Coordinates of C-alpha atoms and ligand atoms in Angstrom, one line a residue:
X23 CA -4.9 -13.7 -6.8
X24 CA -1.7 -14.6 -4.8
X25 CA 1.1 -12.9 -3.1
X26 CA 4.9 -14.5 -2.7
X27 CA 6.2 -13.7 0.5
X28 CA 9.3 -14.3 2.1
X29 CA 9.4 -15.0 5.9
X30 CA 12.6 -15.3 8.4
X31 CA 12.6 -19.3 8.5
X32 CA 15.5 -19.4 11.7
X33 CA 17.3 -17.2 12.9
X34 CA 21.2 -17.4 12.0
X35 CA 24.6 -17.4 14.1
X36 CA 27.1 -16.1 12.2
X37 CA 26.6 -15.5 8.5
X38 CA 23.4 -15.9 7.3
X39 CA 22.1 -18.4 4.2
X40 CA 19.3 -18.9 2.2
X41 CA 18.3 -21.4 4.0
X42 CA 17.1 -19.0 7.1
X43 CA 14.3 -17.7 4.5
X44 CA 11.4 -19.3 3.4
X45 CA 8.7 -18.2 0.5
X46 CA 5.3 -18.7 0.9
X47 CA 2.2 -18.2 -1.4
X48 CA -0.9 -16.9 0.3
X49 CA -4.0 -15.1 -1.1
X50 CA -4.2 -11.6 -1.5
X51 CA -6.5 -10.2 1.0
X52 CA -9.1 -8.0 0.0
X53 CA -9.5 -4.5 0.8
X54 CA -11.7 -3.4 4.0
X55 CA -12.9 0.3 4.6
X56 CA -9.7 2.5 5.0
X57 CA -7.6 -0.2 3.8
X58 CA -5.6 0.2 0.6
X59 CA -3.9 -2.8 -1.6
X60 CA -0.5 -1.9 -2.8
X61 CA 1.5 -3.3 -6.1
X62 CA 4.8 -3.1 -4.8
X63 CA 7.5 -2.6 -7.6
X64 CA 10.7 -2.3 -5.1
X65 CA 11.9 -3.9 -2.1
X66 CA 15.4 -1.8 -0.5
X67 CA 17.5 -4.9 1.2
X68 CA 19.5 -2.8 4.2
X69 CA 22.5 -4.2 6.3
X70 CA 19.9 -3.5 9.5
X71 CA 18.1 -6.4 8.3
X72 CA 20.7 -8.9 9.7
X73 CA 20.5 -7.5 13.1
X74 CA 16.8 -8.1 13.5
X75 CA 17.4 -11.9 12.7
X76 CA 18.8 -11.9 16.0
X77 CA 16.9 -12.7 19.0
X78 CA 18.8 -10.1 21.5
X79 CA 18.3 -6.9 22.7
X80 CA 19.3 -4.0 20.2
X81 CA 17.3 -0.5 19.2
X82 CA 14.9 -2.7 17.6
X83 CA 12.8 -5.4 18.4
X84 CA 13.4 -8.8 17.0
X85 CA 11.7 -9.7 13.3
X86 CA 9.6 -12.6 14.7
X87 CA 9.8 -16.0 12.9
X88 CA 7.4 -17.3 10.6
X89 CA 6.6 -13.6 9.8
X90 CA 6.9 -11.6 7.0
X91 CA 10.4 -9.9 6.5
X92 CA 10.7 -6.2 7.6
X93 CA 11.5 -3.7 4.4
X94 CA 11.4 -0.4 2.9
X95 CA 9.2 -0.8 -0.5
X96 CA 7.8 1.5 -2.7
X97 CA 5.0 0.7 -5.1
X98 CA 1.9 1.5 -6.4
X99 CA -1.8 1.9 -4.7
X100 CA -3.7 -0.7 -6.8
X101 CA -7.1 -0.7 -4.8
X102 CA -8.3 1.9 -1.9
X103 CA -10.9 2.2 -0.1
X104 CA -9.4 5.3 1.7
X105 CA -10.6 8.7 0.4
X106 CA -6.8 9.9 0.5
X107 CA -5.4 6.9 -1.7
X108 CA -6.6 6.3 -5.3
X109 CA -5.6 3.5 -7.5
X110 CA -2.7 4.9 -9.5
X111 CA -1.1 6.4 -6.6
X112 CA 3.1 6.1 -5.8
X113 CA 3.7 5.3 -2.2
X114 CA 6.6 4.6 -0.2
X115 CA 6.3 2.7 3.1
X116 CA 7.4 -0.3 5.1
X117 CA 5.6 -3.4 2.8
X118 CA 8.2 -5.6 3.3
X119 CA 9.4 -8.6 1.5
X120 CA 6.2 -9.4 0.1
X121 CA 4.6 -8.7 -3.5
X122 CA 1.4 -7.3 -2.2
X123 CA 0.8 -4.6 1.1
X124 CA -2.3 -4.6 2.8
X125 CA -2.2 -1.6 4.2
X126 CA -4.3 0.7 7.3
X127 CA -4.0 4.1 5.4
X128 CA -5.7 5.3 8.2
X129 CA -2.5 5.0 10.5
X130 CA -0.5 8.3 10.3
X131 CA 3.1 7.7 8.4
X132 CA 2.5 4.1 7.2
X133 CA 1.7 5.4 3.6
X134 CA 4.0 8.7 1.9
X135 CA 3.3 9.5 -1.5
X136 CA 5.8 10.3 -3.6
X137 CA 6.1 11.8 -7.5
X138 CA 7.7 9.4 -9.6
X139 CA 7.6 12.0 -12.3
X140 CA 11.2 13.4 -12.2
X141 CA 12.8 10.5 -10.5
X142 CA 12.7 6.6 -10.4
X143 CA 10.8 5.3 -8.0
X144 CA 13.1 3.0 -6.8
X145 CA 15.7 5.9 -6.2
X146 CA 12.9 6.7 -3.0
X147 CA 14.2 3.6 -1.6
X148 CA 17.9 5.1 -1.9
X149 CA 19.5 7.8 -2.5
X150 CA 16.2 10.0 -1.7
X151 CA 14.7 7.6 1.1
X152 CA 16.9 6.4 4.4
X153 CA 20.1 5.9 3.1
X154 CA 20.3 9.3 1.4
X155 CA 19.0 10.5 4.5
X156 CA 21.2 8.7 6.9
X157 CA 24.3 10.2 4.8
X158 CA 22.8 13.7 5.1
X159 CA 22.2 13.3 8.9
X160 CA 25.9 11.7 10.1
X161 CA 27.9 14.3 7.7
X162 CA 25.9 17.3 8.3
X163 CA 25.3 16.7 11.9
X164 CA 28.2 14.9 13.3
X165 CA 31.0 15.1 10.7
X166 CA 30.1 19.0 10.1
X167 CA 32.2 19.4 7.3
X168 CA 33.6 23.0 6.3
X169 CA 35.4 23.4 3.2
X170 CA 39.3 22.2 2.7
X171 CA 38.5 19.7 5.3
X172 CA 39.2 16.4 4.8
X173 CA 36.2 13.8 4.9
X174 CA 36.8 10.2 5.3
X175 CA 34.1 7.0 4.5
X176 CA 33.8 3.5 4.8
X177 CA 31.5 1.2 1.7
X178 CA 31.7 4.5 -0.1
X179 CA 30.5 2.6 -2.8
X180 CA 27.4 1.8 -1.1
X181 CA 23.8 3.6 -0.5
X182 CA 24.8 5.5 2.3
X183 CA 28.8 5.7 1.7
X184 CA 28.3 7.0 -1.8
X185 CA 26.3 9.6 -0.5
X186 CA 28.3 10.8 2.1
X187 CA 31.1 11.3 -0.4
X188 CA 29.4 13.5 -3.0
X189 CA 28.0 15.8 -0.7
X190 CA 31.0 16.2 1.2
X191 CA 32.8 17.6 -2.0
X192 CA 29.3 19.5 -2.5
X193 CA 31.0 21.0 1.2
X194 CA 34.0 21.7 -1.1
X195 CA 35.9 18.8 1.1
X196 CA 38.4 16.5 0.2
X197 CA 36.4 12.8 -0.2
X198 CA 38.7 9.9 0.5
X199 CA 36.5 6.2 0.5
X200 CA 37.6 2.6 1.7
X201 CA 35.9 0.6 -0.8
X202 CA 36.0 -3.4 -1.4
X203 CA 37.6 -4.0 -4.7
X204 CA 39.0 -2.1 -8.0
X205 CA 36.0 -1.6 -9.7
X206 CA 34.4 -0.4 -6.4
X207 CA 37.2 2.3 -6.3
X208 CA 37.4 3.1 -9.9
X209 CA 33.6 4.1 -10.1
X210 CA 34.0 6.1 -6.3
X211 CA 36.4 8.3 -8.0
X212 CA 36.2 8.4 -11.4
X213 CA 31.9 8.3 -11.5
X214 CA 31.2 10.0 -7.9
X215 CA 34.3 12.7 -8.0
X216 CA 35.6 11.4 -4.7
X217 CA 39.5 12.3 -4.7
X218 CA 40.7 9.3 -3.9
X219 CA 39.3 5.4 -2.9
X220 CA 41.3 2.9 -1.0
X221 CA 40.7 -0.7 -1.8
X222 CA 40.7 -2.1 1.7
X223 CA 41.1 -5.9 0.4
X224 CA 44.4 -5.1 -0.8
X225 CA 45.6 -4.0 2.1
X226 CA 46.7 -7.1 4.4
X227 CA 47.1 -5.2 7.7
X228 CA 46.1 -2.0 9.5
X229 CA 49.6 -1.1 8.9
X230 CA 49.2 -0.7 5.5
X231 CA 45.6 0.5 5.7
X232 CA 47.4 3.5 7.1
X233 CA 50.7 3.6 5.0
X234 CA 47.6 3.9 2.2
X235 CA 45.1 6.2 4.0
X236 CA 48.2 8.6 4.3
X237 CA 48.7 9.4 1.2
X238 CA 45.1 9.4 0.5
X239 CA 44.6 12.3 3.3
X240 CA 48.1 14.0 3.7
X241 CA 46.5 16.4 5.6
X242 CA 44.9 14.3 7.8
X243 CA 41.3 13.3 8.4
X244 CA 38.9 16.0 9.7
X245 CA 35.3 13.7 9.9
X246 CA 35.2 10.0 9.3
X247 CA 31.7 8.3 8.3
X248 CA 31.8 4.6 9.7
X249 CA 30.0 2.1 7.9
X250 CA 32.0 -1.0 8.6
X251 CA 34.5 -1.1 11.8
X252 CA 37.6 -3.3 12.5
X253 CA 40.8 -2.6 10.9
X254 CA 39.0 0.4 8.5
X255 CA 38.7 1.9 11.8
X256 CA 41.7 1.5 13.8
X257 CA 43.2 2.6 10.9
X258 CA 41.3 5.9 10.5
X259 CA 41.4 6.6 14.5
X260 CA 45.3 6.9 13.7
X261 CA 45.4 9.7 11.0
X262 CA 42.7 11.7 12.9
X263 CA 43.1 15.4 13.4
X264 CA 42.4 17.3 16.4
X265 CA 38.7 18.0 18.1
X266 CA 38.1 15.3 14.7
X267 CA 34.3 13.9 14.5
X268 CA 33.4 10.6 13.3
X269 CA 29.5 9.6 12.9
X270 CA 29.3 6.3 14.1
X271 CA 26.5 4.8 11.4
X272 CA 27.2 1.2 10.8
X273 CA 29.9 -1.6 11.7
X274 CA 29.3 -3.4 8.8
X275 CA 32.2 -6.0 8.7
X276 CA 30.5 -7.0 12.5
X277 CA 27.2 -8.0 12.2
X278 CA 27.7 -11.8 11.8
X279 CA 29.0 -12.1 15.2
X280 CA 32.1 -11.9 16.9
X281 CA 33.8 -8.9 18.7
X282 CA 35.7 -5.7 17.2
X283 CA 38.3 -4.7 19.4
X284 CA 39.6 -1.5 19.4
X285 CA 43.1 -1.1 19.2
X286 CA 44.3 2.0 21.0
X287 CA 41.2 3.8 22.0
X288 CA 43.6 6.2 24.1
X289 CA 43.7 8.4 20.4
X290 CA 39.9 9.4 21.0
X291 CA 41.5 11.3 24.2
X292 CA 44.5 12.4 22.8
X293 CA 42.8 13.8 19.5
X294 CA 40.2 15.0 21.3
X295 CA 37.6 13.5 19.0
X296 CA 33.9 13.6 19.2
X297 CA 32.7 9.7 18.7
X298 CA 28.8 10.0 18.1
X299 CA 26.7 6.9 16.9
X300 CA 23.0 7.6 15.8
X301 CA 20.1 5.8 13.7
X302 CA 18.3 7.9 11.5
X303 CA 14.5 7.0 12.5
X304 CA 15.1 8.5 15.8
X305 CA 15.9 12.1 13.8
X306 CA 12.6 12.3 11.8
X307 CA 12.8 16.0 12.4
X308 CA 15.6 16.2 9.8
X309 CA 14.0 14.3 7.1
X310 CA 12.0 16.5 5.2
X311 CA 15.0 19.1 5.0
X312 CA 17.5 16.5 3.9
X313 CA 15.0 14.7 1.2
X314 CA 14.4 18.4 0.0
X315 CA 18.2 18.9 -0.2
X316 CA 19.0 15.4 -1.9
X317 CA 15.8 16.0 -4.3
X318 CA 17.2 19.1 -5.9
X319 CA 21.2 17.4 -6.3
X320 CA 19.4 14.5 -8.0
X321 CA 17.4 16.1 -10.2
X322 CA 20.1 18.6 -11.3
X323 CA 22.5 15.8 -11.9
X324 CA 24.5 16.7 -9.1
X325 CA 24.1 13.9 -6.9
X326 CA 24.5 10.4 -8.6
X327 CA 23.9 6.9 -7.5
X328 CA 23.9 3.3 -8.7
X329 CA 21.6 0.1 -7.9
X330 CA 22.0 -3.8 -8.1
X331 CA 19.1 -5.4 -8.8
X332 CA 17.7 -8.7 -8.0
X333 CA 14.6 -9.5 -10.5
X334 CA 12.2 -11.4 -8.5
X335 CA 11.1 -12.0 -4.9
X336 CA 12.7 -15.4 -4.8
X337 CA 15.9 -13.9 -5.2
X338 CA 15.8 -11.4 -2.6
X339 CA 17.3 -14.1 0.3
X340 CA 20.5 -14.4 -2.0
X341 CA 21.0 -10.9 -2.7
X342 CA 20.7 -10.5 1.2
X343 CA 23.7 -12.9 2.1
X344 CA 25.8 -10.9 -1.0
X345 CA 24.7 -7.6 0.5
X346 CA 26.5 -8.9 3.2
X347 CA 29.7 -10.0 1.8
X348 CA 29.7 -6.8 -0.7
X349 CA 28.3 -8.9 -3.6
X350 CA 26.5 -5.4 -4.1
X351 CA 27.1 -2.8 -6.1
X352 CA 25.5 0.1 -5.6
X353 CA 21.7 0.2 -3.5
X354 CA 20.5 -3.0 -3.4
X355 CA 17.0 -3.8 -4.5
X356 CA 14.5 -6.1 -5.9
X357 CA 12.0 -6.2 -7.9
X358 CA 8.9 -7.5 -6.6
X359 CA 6.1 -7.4 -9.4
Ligands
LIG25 P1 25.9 -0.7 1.2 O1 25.1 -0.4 0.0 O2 27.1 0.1 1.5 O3 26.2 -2.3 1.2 C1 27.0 -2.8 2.3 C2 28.5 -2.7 1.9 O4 29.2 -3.0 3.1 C3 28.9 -3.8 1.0 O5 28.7 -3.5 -0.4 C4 30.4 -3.9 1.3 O6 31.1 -3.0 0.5 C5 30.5 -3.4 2.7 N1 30.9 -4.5 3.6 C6 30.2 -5.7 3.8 N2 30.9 -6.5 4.7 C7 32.1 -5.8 4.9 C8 33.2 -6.1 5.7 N3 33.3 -7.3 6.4 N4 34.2 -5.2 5.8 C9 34.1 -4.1 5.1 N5 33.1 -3.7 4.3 C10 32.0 -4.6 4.2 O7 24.9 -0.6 2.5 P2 24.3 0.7 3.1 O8 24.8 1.9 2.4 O9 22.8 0.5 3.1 O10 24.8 0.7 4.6 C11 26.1 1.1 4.9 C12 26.2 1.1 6.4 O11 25.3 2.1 7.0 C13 25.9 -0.2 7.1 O12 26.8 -0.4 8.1 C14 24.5 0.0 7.7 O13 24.2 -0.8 8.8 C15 24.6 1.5 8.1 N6 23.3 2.2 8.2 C16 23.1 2.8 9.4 C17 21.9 3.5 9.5 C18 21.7 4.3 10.8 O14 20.6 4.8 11.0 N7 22.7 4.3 11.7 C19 20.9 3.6 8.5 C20 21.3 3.0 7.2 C21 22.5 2.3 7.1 P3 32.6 -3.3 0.0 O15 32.5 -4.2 -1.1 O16 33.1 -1.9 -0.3 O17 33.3 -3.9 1.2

């Protein structure tokens, strides 16, 4: 029996390709005592990712060439030889980009189970695994919405973004998104319930990023979620209201290099905002109260979400470079087996 893998092949400047990836066939290792074998169904591709290509210095160490890829995955336990794993199982855990995980069961938080009765499994990858979590974390914890406030977030479309949105207007907030594209916008609002979505790639300047965001927020903008940087953010910093918060979670439109200038940082003083960045592993103490929380708005209905898919393991280097470029739609996965 085999197991396709996919290893960081060199480590890109600037935009990644396909080329920086390699797949490789090994044999599937067999089980020892306390050791479990899982079939993993579903690999989450994250924007992280591309920051661990890198050699430097960030929160997290390097992903080392020739290894496998880091991931989020979710399968199931197909062989165990640990009495608290049985074949049959549902488990979430950090398999990688790989079709098989040998896993240490042994070692505490490697392994979660999860019930894949009254959700997808996949959706433990998404909207009820880190990027649910990370939306419940920034808005709830730095944004602190209170109702008639207006909430502002960048790839609303996205995992996180999409998140953020619904559960402001769960607040009773006004949700305004920047999203790439139309379709993007027509599905925040019309699908998600956000009140309005700004197409940022129709928007040549910051100028008009703001003439837009404007009318979008007359009232101004009360907590901005930022996904992505540049002129999304110089933009936003503009129409900011007093003591305003903005959860730093991701400069998306960044990670291939480069710098992002701010352009008139002086409008953190004189709004008196709070500016706080964070990364949801380092606030594990909110997790199971935010997963309960998501749990119940998914189950009811409340609290919708949307994936793209990539059908095999061979595709997961492409869907990468798209996730990138906002070739994604939605949480972006693949399927492994
Ligand atoms: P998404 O599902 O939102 O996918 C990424 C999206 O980013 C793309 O679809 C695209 O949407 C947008 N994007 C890509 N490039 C640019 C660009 N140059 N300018 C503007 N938008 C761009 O990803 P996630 O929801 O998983 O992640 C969203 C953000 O949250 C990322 O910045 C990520 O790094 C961050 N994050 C941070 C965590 C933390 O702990 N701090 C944890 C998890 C995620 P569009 O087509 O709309 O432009």
């Amino acid at each position: 029996m085999t197991n396709q893998q996919i290893v960081l092949a060199a480590r890109p400047t600037g935009a990644p390709t396909v080329d920086h990836f390699a797949l490789r066939t090994i044999d599937r290792a067999e089980p020892a005592d306390g050791e479990i074998v899982v079939e993993q169904q579903w690999l989450s591709l994250d924007p992280y990712m591309r920051g661990r290509m890198n050699e430097g210095k960030s929160y997290a160490a390097p992903q080392p060439l020739g290894e496998v890829m880091i991931g989020g995955t979710v399968g199931e336990v197909i062989e165990s030889k640990h009495a608290s794993f049985k074949a049959g199982d549902t488990v979430v855990g950090m398999g990688g980009w790989q079709q098989y995980q040998l896993a240490d069961a042994s070692q505490p938080g490697v392994l979660r189970k999860v019930d894949a009765t009254q959700v997808p499994l996949s959706a433990y990858i998404g909207v009820l695994g880190m990027p649910g979590v990370t939306a419940w974390y920034g808005l709830n914890r730095i944004c602190q919405p209170k109702a008639g406030q207006t909430i502002v977030v960048s790839a609303a479309s996205g995992a996180v973004g999409s998140v953020v949105g619904q559960l402001a207007k769960a607040h009773g907030c006004r949700a305004v998104g920047f999203a790439g594209g139309a379709d993007k916008c027509k599905y925040v609002v019309e699908e998600l319930g956000f009140d309005a979505c700004i197409d940022y790639k129709a928007h040549k300047d910051v100028k008009s990023l703001i003439k837009a965001l404007k009318e979008a927020a007359p009232d101004g903008v009360d907590g901005y979620f930022e996904n992505v940087g540049g002129d999304i953010l110089d933009a936003v910093l503009t129409q900011m209201n007093a003591f305003g918060r903005i959860a730093v979670c991701g400069m998306i439109s960044g990670y291939n290099g480069g710098m992002q200038p701010l352009a008139q940082p002086a409008l953190i003083l004189q709004s008196r905002l709070t500016v706080e960045g964070f990364i949801v592993g380092e606030h594990m103490e909110v997790w199971p109260t935010a997963l309960k929380e998501l749990g119940a708005l998914v189950i009811s209905g409340k609290l919708k979400f949307r994936e793209s898919v990539a059908p095999s393991i061979e595709q997961a280097p492409e869907a990468f470079v798209g996730l990138l470029k906002g070739k994604n739609f939605g949480k972006q996965l693949v399927k492994l087996v």
